[in-house]
Short mmCIF file of C-alpha atoms and ligand atoms in Angstrom, two decimals:
data_model
loop_
_atom_site.label_atom_id
_atom_site.label_comp_id
_atom_site.label_asym_id
_atom_site.label_seq_id
_atom_site.Cartn_x
_atom_site.Cartn_y
_atom_site.Cartn_z
CA MET A 197 0.00 0.00 0.00
CA THR A 198 1.60 3.26 -1.14
CA ILE A 199 1.64 5.92 1.52
CA PRO A 200 2.00 9.64 0.86
CA HIS A 201 5.21 11.52 1.44
CA PRO A 202 4.70 13.91 4.36
CA VAL A 203 4.76 17.64 3.77
CA GLU A 204 8.04 18.90 5.17
CA PRO A 205 7.39 21.33 8.06
CA TRP A 206 10.34 23.45 6.91
CA ARG A 207 11.64 25.10 3.79
CA VAL A 208 15.19 25.12 2.46
CA LYS A 209 17.42 28.11 3.20
CA THR A 210 20.90 26.84 2.34
CA VAL A 211 21.84 24.16 -0.14
CA GLU A 212 24.84 21.91 -0.68
CA ALA A 213 25.75 20.70 -4.19
CA ILE A 214 25.64 16.99 -5.00
CA ARG A 215 28.18 15.80 -7.57
CA GLN A 216 27.04 13.37 -10.26
CA THR A 217 29.29 10.40 -11.02
CA ASP A 218 29.05 7.56 -13.50
CA ARG A 219 29.24 3.87 -12.87
CA ALA A 220 32.84 3.45 -14.05
CA TYR A 221 33.95 6.23 -11.71
CA ARG A 222 32.09 4.68 -8.79
CA GLU A 223 33.52 1.22 -9.40
CA HIS A 224 36.99 2.70 -9.42
CA ALA A 225 36.29 4.64 -6.21
CA LEU A 226 34.90 1.50 -4.60
CA ARG A 227 38.01 -0.53 -5.47
CA GLU A 228 40.18 2.25 -4.04
CA ALA A 229 38.04 2.04 -0.88
CA GLY A 230 38.63 -1.71 -0.53
CA TRP A 231 34.96 -2.46 -1.38
CA ASN A 232 33.96 -0.69 1.81
CA PRO A 233 31.80 2.39 1.11
CA THR A 234 32.68 3.68 4.60
CA LEU A 235 36.11 4.49 3.15
CA LEU A 236 34.73 6.52 0.24
CA ARG A 237 35.00 10.27 0.12
CA SER A 238 31.56 11.72 0.75
CA GLU A 239 31.83 13.94 -2.35
CA ASP A 240 31.69 10.71 -4.40
CA VAL A 241 28.32 9.81 -2.85
CA ALA A 242 25.03 10.95 -4.44
CA VAL A 243 22.56 10.23 -1.64
CA ASP A 244 24.34 9.48 1.61
CA LEU A 245 22.29 7.14 3.78
CA PHE A 246 25.30 5.84 5.71
CA THR A 247 23.92 7.21 8.93
CA ASP A 248 21.38 9.57 10.48
CA SER A 249 24.01 10.44 13.09
CA GLY A 250 25.43 13.95 12.98
CA THR A 251 24.12 14.36 9.43
CA SER A 252 20.95 16.30 10.12
CA ALA A 253 20.35 19.82 8.82
CA MET A 254 20.26 22.34 11.63
CA SER A 255 17.46 24.89 11.71
CA ASP A 256 17.91 28.65 11.26
CA ARG A 257 17.38 28.93 15.04
CA GLN A 258 20.15 26.46 15.74
CA TRP A 259 22.53 28.33 13.45
CA ALA A 260 21.49 31.60 15.07
CA VAL A 261 22.22 30.49 18.63
CA LEU A 262 25.72 29.33 17.65
CA MET A 263 26.70 32.99 18.00
CA GLN A 264 25.56 32.94 21.61
CA GLY A 265 27.92 30.13 22.57
CA ASP A 266 29.78 30.89 25.76
CA GLU A 267 33.26 29.51 25.18
CA ALA A 268 34.43 29.95 28.76
CA TYR A 269 36.51 27.02 29.93
CA ALA A 270 34.67 26.84 33.23
CA GLY A 271 31.04 27.49 34.05
CA ALA A 272 29.88 28.38 30.55
CA ARG A 273 26.36 29.80 30.38
CA SER A 274 25.71 27.46 27.42
CA PHE A 275 26.19 24.47 29.71
CA TYR A 276 23.55 25.67 32.12
CA LEU A 277 21.16 26.19 29.22
CA LEU A 278 21.83 22.66 27.97
CA ARG A 279 21.36 21.25 31.46
CA GLN A 280 18.07 23.10 31.78
CA GLU A 281 16.72 21.58 28.53
CA VAL A 282 17.92 18.07 29.36
CA ARG A 283 16.32 18.33 32.80
CA ALA A 284 13.08 19.66 31.31
CA HIS A 285 12.78 17.13 28.48
CA TYR A 286 14.56 14.03 29.78
CA GLY A 287 14.20 14.61 33.51
CA PHE A 288 17.72 13.81 34.72
CA GLU A 289 18.98 16.00 37.52
CA HIS A 290 22.68 15.57 36.75
CA VAL A 291 23.83 16.27 33.21
CA VAL A 292 27.39 15.44 32.20
CA PRO A 293 28.23 16.68 28.69
CA VAL A 294 30.28 14.48 26.35
CA HIS A 295 31.27 14.95 22.73
CA GLN A 296 29.13 12.06 21.45
CA GLY A 297 27.37 8.91 22.59
CA ARG A 298 30.30 6.53 22.76
CA ALA A 299 32.16 8.88 25.08
CA GLY A 300 29.23 8.45 27.46
CA GLU A 301 29.36 4.68 26.93
CA ASN A 302 33.06 4.70 27.76
CA ILE A 303 32.50 6.58 31.01
CA VAL A 304 29.42 4.67 32.18
CA SER A 305 31.04 1.31 31.34
CA GLN A 306 34.21 2.23 33.22
CA LEU A 307 32.23 3.38 36.23
CA LEU A 308 29.95 0.39 36.55
CA ILE A 309 31.50 -2.65 34.88
CA ARG A 310 34.15 -4.98 36.34
CA PRO A 311 35.73 -8.06 34.75
CA GLY A 312 33.38 -11.02 35.08
CA HIS A 313 30.25 -8.90 34.88
CA HIS A 314 27.25 -9.67 32.68
CA VAL A 315 25.04 -7.07 30.99
CA ALA A 316 21.65 -7.78 29.43
CA GLY A 317 19.88 -5.60 26.91
CA ASN A 318 17.39 -5.41 24.06
CA MET A 319 19.89 -6.35 21.34
CA TYR A 320 23.44 -5.08 21.18
CA PHE A 321 24.66 -1.88 19.61
CA THR A 322 28.18 -1.88 18.17
CA SER A 323 29.88 0.82 20.22
CA THR A 324 27.79 0.12 23.34
CA ARG A 325 28.78 -3.53 23.47
CA ALA A 326 32.37 -2.76 22.49
CA HIS A 327 32.74 -0.58 25.61
CA GLN A 328 30.99 -3.14 27.79
CA GLU A 329 33.33 -5.86 26.55
CA ARG A 330 36.44 -3.71 26.86
CA ASN A 331 35.62 -3.30 30.52
CA GLY A 332 35.23 -7.04 31.03
CA ALA A 333 31.51 -7.71 30.67
CA VAL A 334 29.69 -10.27 28.55
CA PHE A 335 26.60 -8.93 26.78
CA HIS A 336 23.40 -11.00 26.69
CA ASP A 337 20.54 -10.29 24.32
CA VAL A 338 17.12 -10.46 26.03
CA ILE A 339 15.03 -8.90 23.28
CA ILE A 340 11.85 -10.68 22.14
CA ASP A 341 12.34 -13.34 19.44
CA GLU A 342 10.31 -11.32 16.92
CA ALA A 343 13.11 -8.74 16.78
CA HIS A 344 15.31 -11.28 15.02
CA ASP A 345 12.68 -12.02 12.38
CA PRO A 346 12.71 -9.43 9.58
CA THR A 347 9.20 -10.42 8.49
CA SER A 348 7.48 -10.12 11.87
CA GLU A 349 5.10 -7.15 12.03
CA HIS A 350 5.23 -6.94 15.84
CA PRO A 351 4.63 -3.24 16.70
CA PHE A 352 7.27 -3.19 19.46
CA LYS A 353 10.15 -5.34 18.29
CA GLY A 354 12.38 -3.52 20.77
CA ASP A 355 10.55 -5.07 23.72
CA VAL A 356 12.43 -7.08 26.31
CA ASP A 357 11.36 -10.69 26.84
CA PRO A 358 10.75 -10.79 30.61
CA ALA A 359 11.30 -14.55 30.76
CA LYS A 360 14.72 -14.16 29.12
CA LEU A 361 15.59 -11.30 31.49
CA ARG A 362 14.52 -13.23 34.60
CA ALA A 363 16.45 -16.31 33.46
CA PHE A 364 19.51 -14.12 32.85
CA ILE A 365 19.36 -12.65 36.38
CA LYS A 366 18.80 -16.07 37.91
CA LYS A 367 21.75 -17.54 36.06
CA HIS A 368 24.33 -14.83 36.74
CA GLY A 369 23.04 -13.35 39.99
CA PRO A 370 22.45 -9.62 40.65
CA ASP A 371 25.95 -9.16 42.08
CA ALA A 372 27.50 -9.90 38.69
CA ILE A 373 25.10 -7.58 36.86
CA PRO A 374 26.09 -3.88 36.95
CA TYR A 375 23.01 -2.63 35.07
CA LEU A 376 20.46 -3.39 32.38
CA SER A 377 21.23 -1.80 29.03
CA ILE A 378 18.08 -0.71 27.21
CA GLY A 379 17.88 0.95 23.81
CA ALA A 380 15.03 3.13 22.52
CA THR A 381 14.72 2.64 19.58
CA VAL A 382 16.75 -0.49 18.85
CA ASN A 383 19.14 0.42 16.08
CA MET A 384 20.37 -3.06 15.17
CA ALA A 385 16.81 -4.37 14.88
CA GLY A 386 16.14 -1.66 12.27
CA GLY A 387 15.07 1.24 14.47
CA GLN A 388 12.34 -0.72 16.25
CA PRO A 389 10.68 0.76 19.35
CA ILE A 390 10.27 -0.56 22.87
CA SER A 391 6.83 -0.10 24.45
CA LEU A 392 6.29 1.77 27.69
CA ALA A 393 4.73 -1.41 29.05
CA SER A 394 7.95 -3.30 28.40
CA LEU A 395 10.06 -0.51 29.91
CA ALA A 396 7.85 -0.64 33.01
CA THR A 397 8.33 -4.40 33.26
CA VAL A 398 12.10 -3.97 32.95
CA ARG A 399 11.93 -1.39 35.76
CA GLU A 400 9.93 -3.76 37.94
CA ILE A 401 12.35 -6.64 37.41
CA ALA A 402 15.32 -4.32 37.95
CA ASP A 403 13.83 -3.02 41.21
CA ALA A 404 13.23 -6.54 42.48
CA HIS A 405 17.00 -7.11 42.24
CA SER A 406 18.21 -3.56 42.92
CA LEU A 407 19.67 -3.19 39.43
CA PRO A 408 20.05 0.17 37.67
CA VAL A 409 18.56 0.68 34.21
CA VAL A 410 20.70 2.53 31.67
CA LEU A 411 18.65 3.89 28.77
CA ASP A 412 20.20 4.71 25.41
CA THR A 413 18.20 7.79 24.45
CA ALA A 414 19.82 8.44 21.05
CA ARG A 415 16.47 7.96 19.28
CA ALA A 416 14.09 8.06 22.26
CA VAL A 417 11.98 10.80 20.66
CA GLU A 418 11.41 8.55 17.65
CA ASN A 419 10.54 5.78 20.09
CA ALA A 420 8.04 8.09 21.80
CA TYR A 421 6.38 8.73 18.45
CA PHE A 422 5.79 5.01 17.92
CA ILE A 423 4.37 4.70 21.44
CA LYS A 424 1.93 7.50 20.66
CA GLN A 425 0.93 5.79 17.41
CA ARG A 426 0.80 2.19 18.54
CA GLU A 427 0.52 1.71 22.30
CA SER A 428 -2.95 1.84 23.73
CA GLY A 429 -3.55 4.68 26.16
CA TRP A 430 -0.92 7.07 24.78
CA ALA A 431 -2.55 8.52 21.65
CA ASP A 432 -3.53 11.74 23.40
CA THR A 433 -0.27 12.31 25.28
CA SER A 434 2.31 14.69 23.82
CA ILE A 435 5.61 13.35 22.49
CA ALA A 436 7.35 15.43 25.16
CA ASP A 437 5.35 13.79 27.94
CA ILE A 438 5.87 10.28 26.53
CA LEU A 439 9.60 10.97 26.36
CA ARG A 440 9.54 11.94 30.04
CA ALA A 441 7.50 8.86 30.91
CA MET A 442 10.13 6.68 29.23
CA CYS A 443 13.06 8.40 30.93
CA ASP A 444 11.32 8.27 34.32
CA LEU A 445 11.82 4.49 34.19
CA ALA A 446 15.62 4.76 33.87
CA ASP A 447 18.40 5.60 36.33
CA VAL A 448 20.95 6.71 33.76
CA ALA A 449 20.62 7.93 30.19
CA ILE A 450 23.38 7.93 27.60
CA MET A 451 22.67 10.33 24.78
CA SER A 452 24.18 10.59 21.35
CA ALA A 453 22.63 13.96 20.51
CA LYS A 454 23.70 13.51 16.89
CA LYS A 455 20.42 11.73 16.22
CA ASP A 456 17.14 13.01 17.71
CA SER A 457 18.56 16.39 18.71
CA MET A 458 19.68 17.24 15.18
CA VAL A 459 23.17 18.49 15.90
CA ASN A 460 26.33 17.52 14.08
CA ILE A 461 28.18 16.65 17.28
CA GLY A 462 27.29 16.34 20.93
CA GLY A 463 25.99 14.15 23.72
CA TRP A 464 25.45 13.88 27.45
CA ILE A 465 25.03 11.44 30.30
CA GLY A 466 21.93 11.92 32.44
CA ILE A 467 22.22 10.63 36.01
CA ARG A 468 19.98 10.65 39.08
CA ASP A 469 22.40 9.40 41.73
CA PRO A 470 24.61 12.31 42.95
CA ASP A 471 27.57 10.08 43.84
CA LEU A 472 27.60 8.38 40.47
CA ALA A 473 27.31 11.81 38.83
CA GLU A 474 30.33 13.04 40.76
CA ARG A 475 32.34 10.03 39.63
CA ALA A 476 31.20 10.56 36.03
CA ARG A 477 32.36 14.19 36.18
CA ALA A 478 35.74 13.00 37.43
CA LEU A 479 36.14 10.75 34.39
CA VAL A 480 34.89 13.41 31.98
CA LEU A 481 37.78 15.56 33.16
CA LEU A 482 40.19 12.82 32.04
CA TYR A 483 38.67 11.94 28.69
CA GLU A 484 36.60 14.87 27.43
CA GLY A 485 37.19 18.21 29.10
CA LEU A 486 35.78 20.18 31.99
CA HIS A 487 32.43 18.98 33.33
CA THR A 488 30.75 22.12 32.02
CA TYR A 489 31.57 21.42 28.38
CA GLY A 490 32.57 17.77 28.05
CA GLY A 491 33.87 17.48 24.51
CA MET A 492 31.73 20.27 23.11
CA ALA A 493 32.29 23.89 22.27
CA GLY A 494 29.92 26.33 23.94
CA ARG A 495 28.20 26.91 20.60
CA ASP A 496 27.64 23.16 20.21
CA MET A 497 25.79 23.14 23.53
CA GLU A 498 23.63 26.07 22.38
CA ALA A 499 22.67 24.28 19.16
CA LEU A 500 21.98 21.11 21.10
CA ALA A 501 19.73 22.85 23.62
CA GLN A 502 17.73 24.34 20.74
CA GLY A 503 17.70 20.95 18.93
CA ILE A 504 16.14 19.26 21.95
CA VAL A 505 13.28 21.77 21.91
CA GLU A 506 12.70 21.23 18.17
CA SER A 507 12.97 17.45 18.39
CA VAL A 508 9.80 16.96 20.42
CA ARG A 509 7.61 19.15 18.20
CA GLU A 510 4.88 16.87 16.91
CA GLU A 511 5.04 18.07 13.29
CA ASN A 512 8.82 17.55 13.13
CA ILE A 513 8.83 14.00 14.43
CA ALA A 514 5.76 13.02 12.38
CA ALA A 515 7.37 14.25 9.16
CA ARG A 516 10.66 12.56 10.01
CA ILE A 517 9.17 9.13 10.64
CA GLY A 518 6.72 9.65 7.77
CA GLN A 519 9.55 10.16 5.31
CA VAL A 520 11.26 6.95 6.40
CA ALA A 521 7.94 5.11 6.13
CA TYR A 522 7.38 6.52 2.62
CA LEU A 523 10.68 5.10 1.39
CA GLY A 524 10.08 1.81 3.16
CA HIS A 525 6.65 1.33 1.68
CA ARG A 526 7.83 2.11 -1.82
CA LEU A 527 10.30 -0.77 -1.45
CA ILE A 528 7.70 -3.06 0.11
CA ASP A 529 5.31 -2.33 -2.76
CA ALA A 530 8.00 -3.34 -5.25
CA GLY A 531 8.71 -6.62 -3.47
CA VAL A 532 12.12 -5.68 -2.05
CA PRO A 533 12.59 -7.66 1.19
CA VAL A 534 12.97 -5.16 4.02
CA VAL A 535 12.81 -5.40 7.80
CA ARG A 536 9.16 -4.99 8.87
CA PRO A 537 7.59 -2.87 10.16
CA ILE A 538 9.55 0.15 8.90
CA GLY A 539 11.58 1.59 11.78
CA GLY A 540 12.22 5.13 12.97
CA HIS A 541 15.47 6.16 11.34
CA CYS A 542 16.11 3.68 8.58
CA VAL A 543 14.90 1.24 5.98
CA CYS A 544 16.77 -2.06 6.10
CA VAL A 545 17.11 -4.28 3.04
CA ASP A 546 17.32 -7.93 4.02
CA ALA A 547 20.56 -9.16 2.45
CA LEU A 548 19.98 -12.84 3.25
CA ALA A 549 16.71 -12.77 1.30
CA THR A 550 18.24 -10.67 -1.51
CA LEU A 551 21.47 -12.61 -2.01
CA PRO A 552 20.74 -16.18 -0.84
CA HIS A 553 23.53 -17.45 -3.11
CA ILE A 554 26.22 -15.59 -1.10
CA SER A 555 27.16 -17.35 2.13
CA ARG A 556 27.31 -15.62 5.51
CA GLU A 557 31.11 -15.99 5.54
CA GLU A 558 31.23 -13.79 2.43
CA PHE A 559 29.33 -10.92 4.08
CA PRO A 560 26.23 -10.67 1.88
CA ALA A 561 25.08 -7.36 3.41
CA GLN A 562 28.50 -5.73 2.91
CA THR A 563 28.48 -7.09 -0.64
CA LEU A 564 25.06 -5.53 -1.20
CA VAL A 565 26.24 -2.22 0.28
CA ALA A 566 29.13 -2.22 -2.21
CA ALA A 567 26.86 -3.19 -5.12
CA LEU A 568 24.37 -0.48 -4.22
CA TYR A 569 27.03 2.19 -4.29
CA ALA A 570 28.55 1.01 -7.56
CA ASP A 571 25.16 0.76 -9.21
CA THR A 572 23.43 3.84 -7.85
CA GLY A 573 25.83 6.13 -5.98
CA ILE A 574 23.78 5.60 -2.82
CA ARG A 575 25.69 4.76 0.34
CA GLY A 576 24.17 2.57 3.02
CA VAL A 577 25.88 0.64 5.78
CA GLU A 578 26.19 -3.04 6.65
CA ARG A 579 24.35 -4.26 9.72
CA GLY A 580 25.09 -7.96 10.01
CA ALA A 581 28.08 -10.19 10.66
CA LEU A 582 30.64 -7.53 9.76
CA SER A 583 29.19 -5.08 12.29
CA ALA A 584 28.80 -7.84 14.90
CA GLY A 585 32.56 -8.51 14.93
CA ARG A 586 34.25 -11.42 16.66
CA ASP A 587 33.48 -13.01 20.01
CA PRO A 588 36.19 -11.65 22.35
CA VAL A 589 36.63 -15.07 23.99
CA THR A 590 36.53 -17.50 21.06
CA GLY A 591 37.70 -15.11 18.34
CA GLU A 592 35.02 -16.52 16.05
CA ASN A 593 32.88 -14.35 13.78
CA ARG A 594 29.46 -13.63 15.26
CA TYR A 595 26.54 -14.22 12.94
CA PRO A 596 23.44 -12.35 14.13
CA PRO A 597 20.13 -13.56 12.68
CA LEU A 598 19.66 -10.19 10.95
CA GLU A 599 21.94 -9.31 8.04
CA PHE A 600 20.84 -6.17 6.24
CA VAL A 601 21.80 -3.02 4.40
CA ARG A 602 20.69 -0.07 6.48
CA LEU A 603 19.55 3.01 4.61
CA ALA A 604 19.51 5.61 7.39
CA ILE A 605 17.76 8.87 6.59
CA PRO A 606 19.33 12.11 7.85
CA ARG A 607 16.79 14.53 9.32
CA ARG A 608 15.62 17.52 7.25
CA VAL A 609 18.23 16.86 4.54
CA TYR A 610 16.65 15.02 1.62
CA THR A 611 13.41 15.67 -0.26
CA GLN A 612 10.75 13.42 -1.70
CA THR A 613 12.62 13.43 -5.01
CA HIS A 614 15.67 12.00 -3.29
CA MET A 615 13.53 9.33 -1.64
CA ASP A 616 12.07 8.44 -5.04
CA VAL A 617 15.52 8.24 -6.61
CA VAL A 618 16.64 5.96 -3.78
CA ALA A 619 13.54 3.78 -4.11
CA ASP A 620 13.88 3.54 -7.93
CA SER A 621 17.59 2.71 -7.64
CA VAL A 622 17.19 0.06 -4.94
CA ILE A 623 14.28 -1.53 -6.85
CA ARG A 624 16.32 -1.57 -10.06
CA LEU A 625 19.28 -3.20 -8.33
CA HIS A 626 16.93 -5.70 -6.70
CA THR A 627 15.59 -6.81 -10.08
CA ARG A 628 19.18 -7.43 -11.23
CA ARG A 629 20.44 -8.97 -8.02
CA GLU A 630 21.54 -12.21 -9.71
CA GLN A 631 24.30 -10.17 -11.37
CA ILE A 632 25.92 -9.91 -7.94
CA VAL A 633 27.80 -13.19 -8.09
CA ARG A 634 30.60 -12.95 -5.52
CA GLY A 635 30.92 -12.01 -1.89
CA LEU A 636 33.87 -10.42 -0.09
CA GLU A 637 36.84 -11.47 2.02
CA PHE A 638 39.00 -9.32 4.26
CA THR A 639 42.30 -7.89 3.14
CA HIS A 640 42.41 -5.84 6.37
CA GLU A 641 40.40 -6.53 9.51
CA PRO A 642 40.66 -3.97 12.34
CA PRO A 643 40.34 -5.20 15.94
CA HIS A 644 37.44 -2.97 17.09
CA LEU A 645 34.29 -1.77 15.28
CA ARG A 646 35.80 -3.39 12.22
CA PHE A 647 33.08 -2.31 9.79
CA PHE A 648 34.35 1.25 9.77
CA GLN A 649 37.84 0.62 8.42
CA ALA A 650 37.86 -2.93 7.03
CA ARG A 651 39.10 -3.53 3.48
CA PHE A 652 38.01 -6.38 1.24
CA ARG A 653 38.46 -8.10 -2.08
CA PRO A 654 35.90 -10.10 -4.04
CA LEU A 655 36.17 -13.76 -3.18
CA GLY A 656 37.29 -15.86 -6.17
CA GLY A 657 37.25 -13.16 -8.87
CA ASP A 658 37.99 -9.59 -9.77
CA SER A 659 34.54 -8.16 -9.10
CA ILE A 660 31.40 -8.86 -7.08
CA PHE A 661 29.44 -8.46 -10.34
CA ASP A 662 29.33 -10.92 -13.22
CA SER A 663 31.23 -9.81 -16.31
CA ASP A 664 28.06 -8.72 -18.17
CA THR A 665 27.15 -6.04 -15.65
CA VAL A 666 27.37 -2.50 -16.91
N1 LIG B 1872 23.75 4.20 20.70
C1 LIG B 1872 23.06 4.04 19.56
C2 LIG B 1872 21.73 3.37 19.59
C3 LIG B 1872 23.61 4.49 18.35
O1 LIG B 1872 22.92 4.33 17.23
C4 LIG B 1872 24.88 5.10 18.37
C5 LIG B 1872 25.50 5.55 17.13
C6 LIG B 1872 25.55 5.24 19.57
C7 LIG B 1872 24.95 4.78 20.74
C8 LIG B 1872 26.90 5.87 19.67
O2 LIG B 1872 26.79 7.22 19.52
O3 LIG B 1872 28.00 7.71 17.38
O4 LIG B 1872 27.45 9.50 19.02
O5 LIG B 1872 29.20 7.85 19.52
N2 LIG B 1872 25.06 5.26 16.00
C9 LIG B 1872 25.54 5.68 14.71
C10 LIG B 1872 24.82 4.91 13.64
C11 LIG B 1872 27.01 5.64 14.56
O6 LIG B 1872 25.18 5.10 12.46
O7 LIG B 1872 23.89 4.17 13.93
P1 LIG B 1872 27.93 8.11 18.82
#
């Protein structure tokens, strides 16, 4: 069923040129990049759907307040403004600024995790788990089974399975569990939301064992939108109030403000416990900067404070999710296998269903990411075995059930025409998918977050395409 593209609740004031390239140029660029589009220069990309993180267009108001940034080393006014907006919208008393989400993950993991610990959560995220593992924890996935099934239409595929969570606590014991790690939305499931009912159950189980809940709020506003749309009893509550209701169920929030808050850099840790907050500030001094700027300039904090206010406006979030849904439904209508239902920040093309002839060891989703760029100039990112990395104990590749190409949509950046070009291009490639005949093998495999800098070669030939492809 085709759905309409939402009317953008903004108009364009500044534009950035997009360079056109031809297929021969792109294949050359891809080879230079070791078949990893992450290593391309962005000027060689036509529509960049690599990530929605830090790629949003700021509003005129955000650009305007940059001039008001207080760049004082200590006690900057911009920090107090940021703290005020985080307190008002997310409800955390203590606000520790960091330069982006993973800096918060580093600090929270160092503060709470000890070797031998176990952390449970609703599916892993790459940098989140990497920091948990670096500090000695083992991550356990307690998300509902439906999250691992790309065809399931479950409205809250980010929900925690309470039976899995209880069994996890029983097995490892609360003393070996520093906190529960909950994402809203769940990026690696395709931007799928967690319900407030599930968050409340997590809180209840956590309380029964005196465990803190750490909420990843990177896309919590998008999650709130889905709650408003899908969870009974919330249709008449504002996005802002749903966001608060979600955060009220957590002890700590880690925020990558590069997503919902529509800034190009920034983040914060929200904490209720004053002692933990004091210890977090002490670590921020070591890794980021003073506790009144973290890793941000004063102007970054101004833009972030304004971005928070804009992020919860109903028309903004509705148009944002509506645009993602428009692209997703164009692909669904054309028979392209995508993760269902369409998530908050991305459309995910199921690589296992698209390229069944390429084995998991040959990274079908990375192969499809490379093919998509060569064919169309569109850049997505692999979310599958390459992103999952190796088990730190066994050294074996991890093969998550989901293996997809994520097309993440930056906020307020692309128009309906761009979405149509992306849909047409992905559909065209899908109809010719049998021309993708080879997968990839590593020529360079980095030790951490390997998908960013890995290099490959086609396995058993010169190209991933058959020789007839033009
Ligand atoms: N948590 C989630 C759910 C994320 O999606 C990300 C980043 C982070 C934490 C880390 O935040 O990048 O500011 O350090 N996600 C980006 C992505 C990279 O493309 O999905 P960061």
